[in-house]
Coordinates of C-alpha atoms and ligand atoms in Angstrom, one line a residue:
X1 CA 76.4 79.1 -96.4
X2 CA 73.4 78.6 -94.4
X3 CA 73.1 74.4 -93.1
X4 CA 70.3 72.6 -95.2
X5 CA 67.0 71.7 -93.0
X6 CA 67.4 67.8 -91.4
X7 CA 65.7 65.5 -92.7
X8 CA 62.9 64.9 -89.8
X9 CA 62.8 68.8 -90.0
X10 CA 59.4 70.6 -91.7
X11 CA 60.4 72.2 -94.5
X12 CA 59.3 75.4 -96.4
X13 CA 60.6 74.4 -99.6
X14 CA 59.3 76.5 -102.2
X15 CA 57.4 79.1 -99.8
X16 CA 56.6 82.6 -100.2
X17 CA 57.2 84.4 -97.1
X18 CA 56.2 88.1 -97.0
X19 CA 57.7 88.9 -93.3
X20 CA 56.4 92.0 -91.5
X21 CA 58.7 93.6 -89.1
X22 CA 57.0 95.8 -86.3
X23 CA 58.4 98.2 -84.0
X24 CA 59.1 96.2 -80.6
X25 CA 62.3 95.3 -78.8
X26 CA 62.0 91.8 -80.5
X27 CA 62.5 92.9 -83.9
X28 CA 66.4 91.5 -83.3
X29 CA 64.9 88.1 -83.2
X30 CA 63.5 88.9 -86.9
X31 CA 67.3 88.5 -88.3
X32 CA 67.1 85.0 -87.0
X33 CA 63.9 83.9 -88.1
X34 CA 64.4 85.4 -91.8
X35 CA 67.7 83.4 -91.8
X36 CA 65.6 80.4 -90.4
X37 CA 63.1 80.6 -92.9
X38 CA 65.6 81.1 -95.8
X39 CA 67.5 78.0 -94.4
X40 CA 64.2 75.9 -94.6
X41 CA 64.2 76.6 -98.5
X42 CA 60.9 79.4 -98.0
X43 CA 61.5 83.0 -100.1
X44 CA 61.3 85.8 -98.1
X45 CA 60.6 89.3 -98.6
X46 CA 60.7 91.8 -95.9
X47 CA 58.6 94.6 -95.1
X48 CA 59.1 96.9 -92.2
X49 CA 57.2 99.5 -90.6
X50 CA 58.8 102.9 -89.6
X51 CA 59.3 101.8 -86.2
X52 CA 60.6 98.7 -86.5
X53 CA 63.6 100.7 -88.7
X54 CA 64.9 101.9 -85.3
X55 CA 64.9 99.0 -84.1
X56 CA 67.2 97.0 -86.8
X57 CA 68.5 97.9 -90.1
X58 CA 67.2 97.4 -93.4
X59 CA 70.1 96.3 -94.8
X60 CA 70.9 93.6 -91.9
X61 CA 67.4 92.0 -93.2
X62 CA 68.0 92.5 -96.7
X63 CA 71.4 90.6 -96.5
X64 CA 69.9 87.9 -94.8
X65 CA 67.0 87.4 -97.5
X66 CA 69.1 88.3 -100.5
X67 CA 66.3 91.1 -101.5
X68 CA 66.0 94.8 -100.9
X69 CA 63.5 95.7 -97.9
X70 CA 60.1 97.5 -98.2
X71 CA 59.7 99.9 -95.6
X72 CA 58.0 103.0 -97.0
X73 CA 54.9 103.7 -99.7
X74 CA 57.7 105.0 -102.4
X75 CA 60.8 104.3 -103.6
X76 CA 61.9 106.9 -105.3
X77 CA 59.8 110.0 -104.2
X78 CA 61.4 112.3 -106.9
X79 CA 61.0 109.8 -109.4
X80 CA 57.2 108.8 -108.5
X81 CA 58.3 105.0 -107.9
X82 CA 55.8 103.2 -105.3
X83 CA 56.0 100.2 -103.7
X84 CA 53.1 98.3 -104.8
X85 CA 51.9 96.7 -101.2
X86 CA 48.9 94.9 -103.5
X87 CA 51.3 93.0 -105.3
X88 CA 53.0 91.7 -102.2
X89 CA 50.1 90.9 -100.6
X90 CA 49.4 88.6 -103.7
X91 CA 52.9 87.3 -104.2
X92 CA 53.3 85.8 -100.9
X93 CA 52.2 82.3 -99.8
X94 CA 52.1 84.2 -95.6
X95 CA 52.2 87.1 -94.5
X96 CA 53.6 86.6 -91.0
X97 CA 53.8 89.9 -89.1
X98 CA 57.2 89.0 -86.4
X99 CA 57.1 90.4 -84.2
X100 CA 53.7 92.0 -83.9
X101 CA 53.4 95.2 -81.8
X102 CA 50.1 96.3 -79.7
X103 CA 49.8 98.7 -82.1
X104 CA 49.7 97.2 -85.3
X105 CA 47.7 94.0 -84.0
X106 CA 45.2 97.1 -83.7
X107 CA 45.2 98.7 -87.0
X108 CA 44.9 95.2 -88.5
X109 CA 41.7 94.5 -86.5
X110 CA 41.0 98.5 -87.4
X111 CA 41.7 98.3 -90.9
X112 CA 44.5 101.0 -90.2
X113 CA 46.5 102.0 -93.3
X114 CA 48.8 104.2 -92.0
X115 CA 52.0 102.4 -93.1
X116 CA 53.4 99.8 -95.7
X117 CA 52.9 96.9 -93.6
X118 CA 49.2 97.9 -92.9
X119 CA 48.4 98.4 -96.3
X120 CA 49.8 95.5 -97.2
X121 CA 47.6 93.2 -94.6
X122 CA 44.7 95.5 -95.5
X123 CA 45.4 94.1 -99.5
X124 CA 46.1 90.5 -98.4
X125 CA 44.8 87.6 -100.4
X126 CA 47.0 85.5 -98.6
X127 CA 46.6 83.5 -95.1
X128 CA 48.3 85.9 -91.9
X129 CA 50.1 85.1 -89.4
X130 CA 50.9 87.2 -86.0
X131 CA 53.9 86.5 -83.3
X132 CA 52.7 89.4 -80.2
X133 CA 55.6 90.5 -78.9
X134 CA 55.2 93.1 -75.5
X135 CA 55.1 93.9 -71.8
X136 CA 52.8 91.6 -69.7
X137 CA 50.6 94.4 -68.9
X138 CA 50.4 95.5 -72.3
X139 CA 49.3 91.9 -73.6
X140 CA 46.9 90.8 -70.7
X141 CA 45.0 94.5 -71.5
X142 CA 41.7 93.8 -72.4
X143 CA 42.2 95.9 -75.6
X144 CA 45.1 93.6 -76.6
X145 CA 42.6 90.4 -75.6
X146 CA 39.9 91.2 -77.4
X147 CA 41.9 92.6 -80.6
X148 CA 43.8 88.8 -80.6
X149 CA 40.0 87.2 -80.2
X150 CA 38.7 89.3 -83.6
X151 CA 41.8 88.7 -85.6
X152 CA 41.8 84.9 -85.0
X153 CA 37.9 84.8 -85.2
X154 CA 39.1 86.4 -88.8
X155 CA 41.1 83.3 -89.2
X156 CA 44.6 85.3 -88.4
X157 CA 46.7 82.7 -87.2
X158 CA 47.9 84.1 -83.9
X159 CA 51.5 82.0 -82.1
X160 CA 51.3 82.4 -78.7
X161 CA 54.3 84.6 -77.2
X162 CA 55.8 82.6 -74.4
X163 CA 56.7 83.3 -70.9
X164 CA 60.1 84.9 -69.3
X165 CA 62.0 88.2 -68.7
X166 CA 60.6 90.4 -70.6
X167 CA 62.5 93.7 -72.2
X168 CA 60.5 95.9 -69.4
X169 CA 62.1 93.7 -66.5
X170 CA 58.8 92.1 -65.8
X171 CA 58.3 88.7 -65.9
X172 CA 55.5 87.1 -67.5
X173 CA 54.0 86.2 -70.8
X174 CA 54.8 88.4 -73.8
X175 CA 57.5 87.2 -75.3
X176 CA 57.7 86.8 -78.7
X177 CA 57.9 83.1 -79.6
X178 CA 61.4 81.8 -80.5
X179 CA 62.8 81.7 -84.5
X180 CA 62.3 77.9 -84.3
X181 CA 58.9 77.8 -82.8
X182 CA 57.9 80.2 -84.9
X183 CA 59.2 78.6 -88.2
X184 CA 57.9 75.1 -86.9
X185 CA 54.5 76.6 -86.4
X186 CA 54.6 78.1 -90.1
X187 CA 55.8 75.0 -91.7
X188 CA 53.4 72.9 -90.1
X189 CA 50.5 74.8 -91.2
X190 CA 51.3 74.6 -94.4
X191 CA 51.9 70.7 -94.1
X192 CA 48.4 70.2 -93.1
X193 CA 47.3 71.8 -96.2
X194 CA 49.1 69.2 -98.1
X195 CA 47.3 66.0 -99.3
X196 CA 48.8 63.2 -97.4
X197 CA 48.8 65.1 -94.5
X198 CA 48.3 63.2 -91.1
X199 CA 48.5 59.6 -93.2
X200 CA 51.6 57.2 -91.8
X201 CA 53.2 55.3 -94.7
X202 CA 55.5 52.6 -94.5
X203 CA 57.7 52.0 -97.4
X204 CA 59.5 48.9 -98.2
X205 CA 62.7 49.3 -100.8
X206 CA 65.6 47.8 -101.9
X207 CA 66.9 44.3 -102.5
X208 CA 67.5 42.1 -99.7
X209 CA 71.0 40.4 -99.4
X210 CA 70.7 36.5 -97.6
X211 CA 74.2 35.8 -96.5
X212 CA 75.9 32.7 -97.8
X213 CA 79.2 33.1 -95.8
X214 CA 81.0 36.2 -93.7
X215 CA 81.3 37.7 -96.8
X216 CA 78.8 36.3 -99.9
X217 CA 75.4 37.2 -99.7
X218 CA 72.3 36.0 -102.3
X219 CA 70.6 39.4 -103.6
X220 CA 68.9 40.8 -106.7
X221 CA 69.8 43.3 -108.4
X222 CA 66.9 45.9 -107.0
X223 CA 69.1 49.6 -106.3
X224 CA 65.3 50.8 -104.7
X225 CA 64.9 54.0 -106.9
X226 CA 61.2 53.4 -107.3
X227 CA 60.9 52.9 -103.1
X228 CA 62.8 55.8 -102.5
X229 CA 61.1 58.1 -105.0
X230 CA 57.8 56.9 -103.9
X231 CA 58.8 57.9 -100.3
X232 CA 60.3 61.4 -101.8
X233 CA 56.7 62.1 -103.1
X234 CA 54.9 60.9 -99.9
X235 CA 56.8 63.0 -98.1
X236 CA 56.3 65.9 -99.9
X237 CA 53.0 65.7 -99.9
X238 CA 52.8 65.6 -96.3
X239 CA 52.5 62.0 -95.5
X240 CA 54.5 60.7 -92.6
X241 CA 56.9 58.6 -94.1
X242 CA 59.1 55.7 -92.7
X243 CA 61.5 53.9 -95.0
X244 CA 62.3 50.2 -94.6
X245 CA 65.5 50.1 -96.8
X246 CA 67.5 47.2 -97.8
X247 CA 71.2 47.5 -99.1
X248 CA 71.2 50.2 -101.3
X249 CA 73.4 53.5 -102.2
X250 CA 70.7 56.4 -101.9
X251 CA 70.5 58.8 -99.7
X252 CA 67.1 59.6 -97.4
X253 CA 65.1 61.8 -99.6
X254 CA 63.8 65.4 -98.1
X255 CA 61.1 65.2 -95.5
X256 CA 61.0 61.3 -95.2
X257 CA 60.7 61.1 -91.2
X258 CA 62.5 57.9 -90.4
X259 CA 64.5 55.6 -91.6
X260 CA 65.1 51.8 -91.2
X261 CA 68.4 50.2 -92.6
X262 CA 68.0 46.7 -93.1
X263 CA 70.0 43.4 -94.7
X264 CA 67.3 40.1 -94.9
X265 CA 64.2 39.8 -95.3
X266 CA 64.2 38.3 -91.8
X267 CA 65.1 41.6 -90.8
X268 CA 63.0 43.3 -93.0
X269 CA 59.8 41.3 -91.8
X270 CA 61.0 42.2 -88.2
X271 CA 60.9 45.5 -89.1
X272 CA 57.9 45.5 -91.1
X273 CA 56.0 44.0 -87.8
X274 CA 57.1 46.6 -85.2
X275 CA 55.5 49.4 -87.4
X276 CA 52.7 47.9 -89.3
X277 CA 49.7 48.2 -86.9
X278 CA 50.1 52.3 -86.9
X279 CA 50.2 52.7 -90.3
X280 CA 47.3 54.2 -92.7
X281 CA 49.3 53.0 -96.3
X282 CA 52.0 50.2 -96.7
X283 CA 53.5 50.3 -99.9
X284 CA 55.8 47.2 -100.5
X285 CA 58.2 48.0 -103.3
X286 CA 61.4 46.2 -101.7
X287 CA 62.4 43.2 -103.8
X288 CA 62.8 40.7 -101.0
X289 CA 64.6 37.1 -101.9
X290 CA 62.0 35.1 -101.4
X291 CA 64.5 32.3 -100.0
X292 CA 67.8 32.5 -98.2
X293 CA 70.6 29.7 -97.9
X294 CA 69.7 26.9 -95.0
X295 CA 73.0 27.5 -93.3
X296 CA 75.2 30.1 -93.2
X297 CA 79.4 30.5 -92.3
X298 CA 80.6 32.7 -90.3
X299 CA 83.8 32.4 -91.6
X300 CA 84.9 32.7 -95.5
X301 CA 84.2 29.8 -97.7
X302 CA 88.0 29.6 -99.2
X303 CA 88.9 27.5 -102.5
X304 CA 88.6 23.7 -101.7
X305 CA 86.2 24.3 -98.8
X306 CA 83.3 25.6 -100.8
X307 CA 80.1 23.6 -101.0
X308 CA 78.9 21.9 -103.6
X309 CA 75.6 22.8 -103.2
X310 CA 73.2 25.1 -101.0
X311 CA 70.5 23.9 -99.2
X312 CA 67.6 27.1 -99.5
X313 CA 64.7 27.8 -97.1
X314 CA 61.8 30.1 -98.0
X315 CA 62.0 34.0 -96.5
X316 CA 58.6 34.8 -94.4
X317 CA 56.4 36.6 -97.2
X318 CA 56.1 39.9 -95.5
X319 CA 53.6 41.2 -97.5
X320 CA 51.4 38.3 -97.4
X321 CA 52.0 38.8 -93.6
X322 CA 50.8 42.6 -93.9
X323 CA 48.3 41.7 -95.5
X324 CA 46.9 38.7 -92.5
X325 CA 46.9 41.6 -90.4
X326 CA 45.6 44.3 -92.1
X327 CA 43.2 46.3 -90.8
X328 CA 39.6 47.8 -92.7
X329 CA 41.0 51.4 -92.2
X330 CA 44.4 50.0 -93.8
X331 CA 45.8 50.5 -97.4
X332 CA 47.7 48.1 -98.7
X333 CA 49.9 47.8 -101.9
X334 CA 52.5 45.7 -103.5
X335 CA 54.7 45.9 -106.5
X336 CA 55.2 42.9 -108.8
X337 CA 58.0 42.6 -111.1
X338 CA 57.8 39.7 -114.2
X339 CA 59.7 38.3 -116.3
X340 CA 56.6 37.5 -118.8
X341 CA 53.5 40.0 -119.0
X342 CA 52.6 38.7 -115.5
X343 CA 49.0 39.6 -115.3
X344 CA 47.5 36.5 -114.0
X345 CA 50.1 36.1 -111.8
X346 CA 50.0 39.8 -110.5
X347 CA 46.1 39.4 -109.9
X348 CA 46.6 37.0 -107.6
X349 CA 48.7 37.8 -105.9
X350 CA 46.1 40.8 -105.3
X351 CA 43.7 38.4 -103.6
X352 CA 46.0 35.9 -101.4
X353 CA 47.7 38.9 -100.0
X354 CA 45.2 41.1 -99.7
X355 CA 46.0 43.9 -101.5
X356 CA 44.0 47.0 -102.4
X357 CA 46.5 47.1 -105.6
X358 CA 49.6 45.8 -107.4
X359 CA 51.8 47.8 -109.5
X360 CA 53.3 45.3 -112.2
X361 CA 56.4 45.9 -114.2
X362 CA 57.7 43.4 -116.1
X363 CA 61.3 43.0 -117.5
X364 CA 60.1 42.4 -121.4
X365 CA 59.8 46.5 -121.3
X366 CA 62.9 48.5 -121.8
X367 CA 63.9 50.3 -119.5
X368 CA 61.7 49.1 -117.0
X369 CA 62.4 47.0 -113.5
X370 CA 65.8 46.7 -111.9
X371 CA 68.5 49.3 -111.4
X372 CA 67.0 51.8 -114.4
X373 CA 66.1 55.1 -113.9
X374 CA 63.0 55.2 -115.6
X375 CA 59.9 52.6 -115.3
X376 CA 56.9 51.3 -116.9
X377 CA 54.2 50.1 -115.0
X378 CA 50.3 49.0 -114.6
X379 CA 48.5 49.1 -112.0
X380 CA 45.8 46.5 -111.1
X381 CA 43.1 47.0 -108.5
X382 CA 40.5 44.7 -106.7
X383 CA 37.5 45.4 -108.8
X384 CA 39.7 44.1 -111.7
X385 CA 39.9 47.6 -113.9
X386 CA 43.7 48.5 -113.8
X387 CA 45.7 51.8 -115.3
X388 CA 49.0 51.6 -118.0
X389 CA 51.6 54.3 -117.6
X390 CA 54.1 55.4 -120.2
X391 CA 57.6 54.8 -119.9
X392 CA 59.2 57.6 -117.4
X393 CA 61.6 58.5 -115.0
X394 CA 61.3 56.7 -111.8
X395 CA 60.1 59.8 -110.0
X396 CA 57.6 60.7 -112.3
X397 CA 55.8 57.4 -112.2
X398 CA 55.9 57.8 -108.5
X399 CA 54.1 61.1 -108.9
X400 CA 51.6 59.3 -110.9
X401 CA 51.4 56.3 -108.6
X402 CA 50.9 58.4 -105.2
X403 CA 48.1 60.5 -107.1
X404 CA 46.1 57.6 -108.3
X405 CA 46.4 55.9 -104.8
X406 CA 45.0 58.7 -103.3
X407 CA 42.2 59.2 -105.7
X408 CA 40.9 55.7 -106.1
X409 CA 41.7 54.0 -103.0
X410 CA 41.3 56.7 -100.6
X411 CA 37.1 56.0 -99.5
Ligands
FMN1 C1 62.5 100.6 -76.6 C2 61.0 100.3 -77.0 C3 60.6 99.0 -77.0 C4 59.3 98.8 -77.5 N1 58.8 97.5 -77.5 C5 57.6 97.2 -77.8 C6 57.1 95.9 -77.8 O1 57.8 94.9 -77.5 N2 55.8 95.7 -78.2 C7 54.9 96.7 -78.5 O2 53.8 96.4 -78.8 N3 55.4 98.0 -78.6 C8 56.7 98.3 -78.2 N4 57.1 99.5 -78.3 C9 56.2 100.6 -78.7 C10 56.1 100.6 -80.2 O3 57.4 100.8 -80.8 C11 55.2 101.7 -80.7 O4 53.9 101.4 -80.3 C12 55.2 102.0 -82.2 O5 54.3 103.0 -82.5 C13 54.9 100.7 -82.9 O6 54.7 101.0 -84.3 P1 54.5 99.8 -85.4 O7 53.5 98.9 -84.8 O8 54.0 100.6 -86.6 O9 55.8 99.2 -85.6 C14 58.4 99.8 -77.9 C15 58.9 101.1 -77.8 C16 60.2 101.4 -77.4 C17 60.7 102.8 -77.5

């Protein structure tokens, strides 16, 4: 079974690949970028020209992409069954043409149609992307130049090949780029096309726990769903997502770049700090104890030794502290929960912290706040207007959340 993408990995989740295989030495290499491109969660059909068939086998590709490989105009000759090369031109998300030979870089910038593949590019609706693969000589020919200059002036996205042995002995540039590159390239184009692409968000989530003794902490009952489903959302949306995460039991969700693993909100704030001034969003959804115990053991409290009472000291507000040092390109916005309908005191903390909104949920609502998987909030802005949402599951009202953020906030 092919290894999941890591989480700092770009992913293709989703994807429709149509991968054209010409006829060059580097057509191997195509078994390991369609297994690449599978294992980044991307669909994949293949279609090969004539040459590339003599190069590798159909059914090595077809294996590795779980789907029959188009190599020819028909199917069935005796039966009058086509392949219909405008269809897959529609279906697909990319055409990426892996590796790309001299000649078909020039029947794409001739309009050639003498094959599958070509007619296929000739059909496309779909963005294309080239990987050159040949001899120096052969890529440093001014016909090969200037057939790379029309296609990209076409908007053909063309991946440089890099530089090495090459199949002819030479040495020199001409290599097709590696699998990884070339899957790296792909997913980050279509990153950029998301809509939190190139925004940094920090995301606080979780309770924190404010140890009384080696072993007794004071906490709240937070289990940071809503943090962690907001991030899942950023993330796939193409923000660049870092997670401040108190104790909790969830894994990181897909995409989410970084991590931080935190206890108190001493820690927290430390953390909070250190990443604050590069950030476009903070979004401050941890529930952090806003005291912790004066003193704490570092042994066990046992019967007989225990306290009679705790002397508390207040936590740093760490929102209040992002919001100090906020900057006028900076978005800044903090969650709420109440016990009552906790308007008044949701608006302000809108002002003293500076916020550009507050997302209150209050605990009169079933099913909303604390450990549930499903919430109900409101969200309040500066200007005073503000926006209910229905109960739903935690992720959906992230969904919403991240869509009304970027549509009112964003200038
Ligand atoms: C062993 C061998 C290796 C080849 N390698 C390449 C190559 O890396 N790049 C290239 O442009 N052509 C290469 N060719 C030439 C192409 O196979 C030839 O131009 C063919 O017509 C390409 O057809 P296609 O573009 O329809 O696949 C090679 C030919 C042979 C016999």
């Amino acid at each position: 079974m092919p290894l999941a993408p890591s989480p700092s990995e770009l992913t293709l989740t989703g994807r429709r690949i149509v991968l054209g295989i010409t006829g060059s030495i580097a057509a191997y290499k195509s078994a390991l970028l369609a297994r690449e491109l599978r294992r980044r969660g991307a669909e994949v059909r293949v279609v090969m020209t004539p040459g590339a068939t003599e190069f590798i086998t159909p059914l090595t590709l077809a294996t590795l992409v779980d789907h029959p490989v188009h190599s020819d105009f028909t199917e069935d000759q005796d039966a009058g069954v086509w392949t219909n090369h405008v269809e897959l031109g529609i279906w697909g998300d990319l055409i990426l043409v892996a590796p790309a030979t001299a000649n078909t870089l020039a029947a794409m910038v001739h309009g050639g149609c003498d094959n599958l593949l070509q007619a296929v590019l000739l059909s496309a609706r779909c963005p294309v992307a080239v990987a050159p693969a040949m001899d120096l000589d052969m890529y440093t020919h001014d016909a090969t130049q200037a057939n790379l200059k029309t296609l990209a002036d076409r908007g053909v996205d063309v991946i440089d090949p890099g530089t090495g042995p090459l199949a002819s002995g030479l040495v020199g540039k001409g290599r097709m780029a590696e699998p990884e590159e070339i899957a790296d390239h792909v997913a980050a184009r279509f990153a950029a096309e998301l809509p939190w692409s190139g925004k940094r968000v920090v995301i606080t989530a979780g309770p924190t726990h404010e140890p009384l003794d080696a072993v007794r902490f004071l906490g709240n009952r937070s289990s940071g769903k809503m943090g962690f489903a907001l991030a899942e959302v950023f993330a796939k949306q193409g923000a660049d997502v870092t997670l401040v995460a108190g104790p909790v039991a969830l894994s990181t969700p897909d995409r989410v770049r970084r991590r931080i693993d935190v206890e108190t909100a001493v820690e927290m704030d430390e953390a909070v700090k250190g990443l604050w001034g590069d950030m476009d969003w903070g979004i401050a959804c941890a529930a952090v104890s806003d005291f912790r115990p004066a003193q704490t053991s570092n042994d066990k409290w046992h019967r007989g030794e225990v306290p009679s009472a705790v002397e508390l000291t207040e936590n740093p507000d760490i929102l209040k502290g992002m919001g100090e040092a906020k900057q006028p390109q900076q978005k800044l916005v903090g969650f709420a929960l109440e016990t009552d309908s906790g308007e008044q005191s949701a608006m302000g903390k809108l002002e003293r912290k500076n916020l550009d909104a507050i997302v209150l949920n209050t605990l009169m609502d079933d099913g909303a706040g604390f450990g549930h998987d499903t919430n109900k909030v409101r969200v309040l802005f500066q200007d005073g207007k503000s926006v209910s949402f229905e109960l739903k599951s935690k992720y959906e009202v992230a969904c919403d959340l991240v869509e009304l953020w970027r549509t009112t906030i964003t200038p």
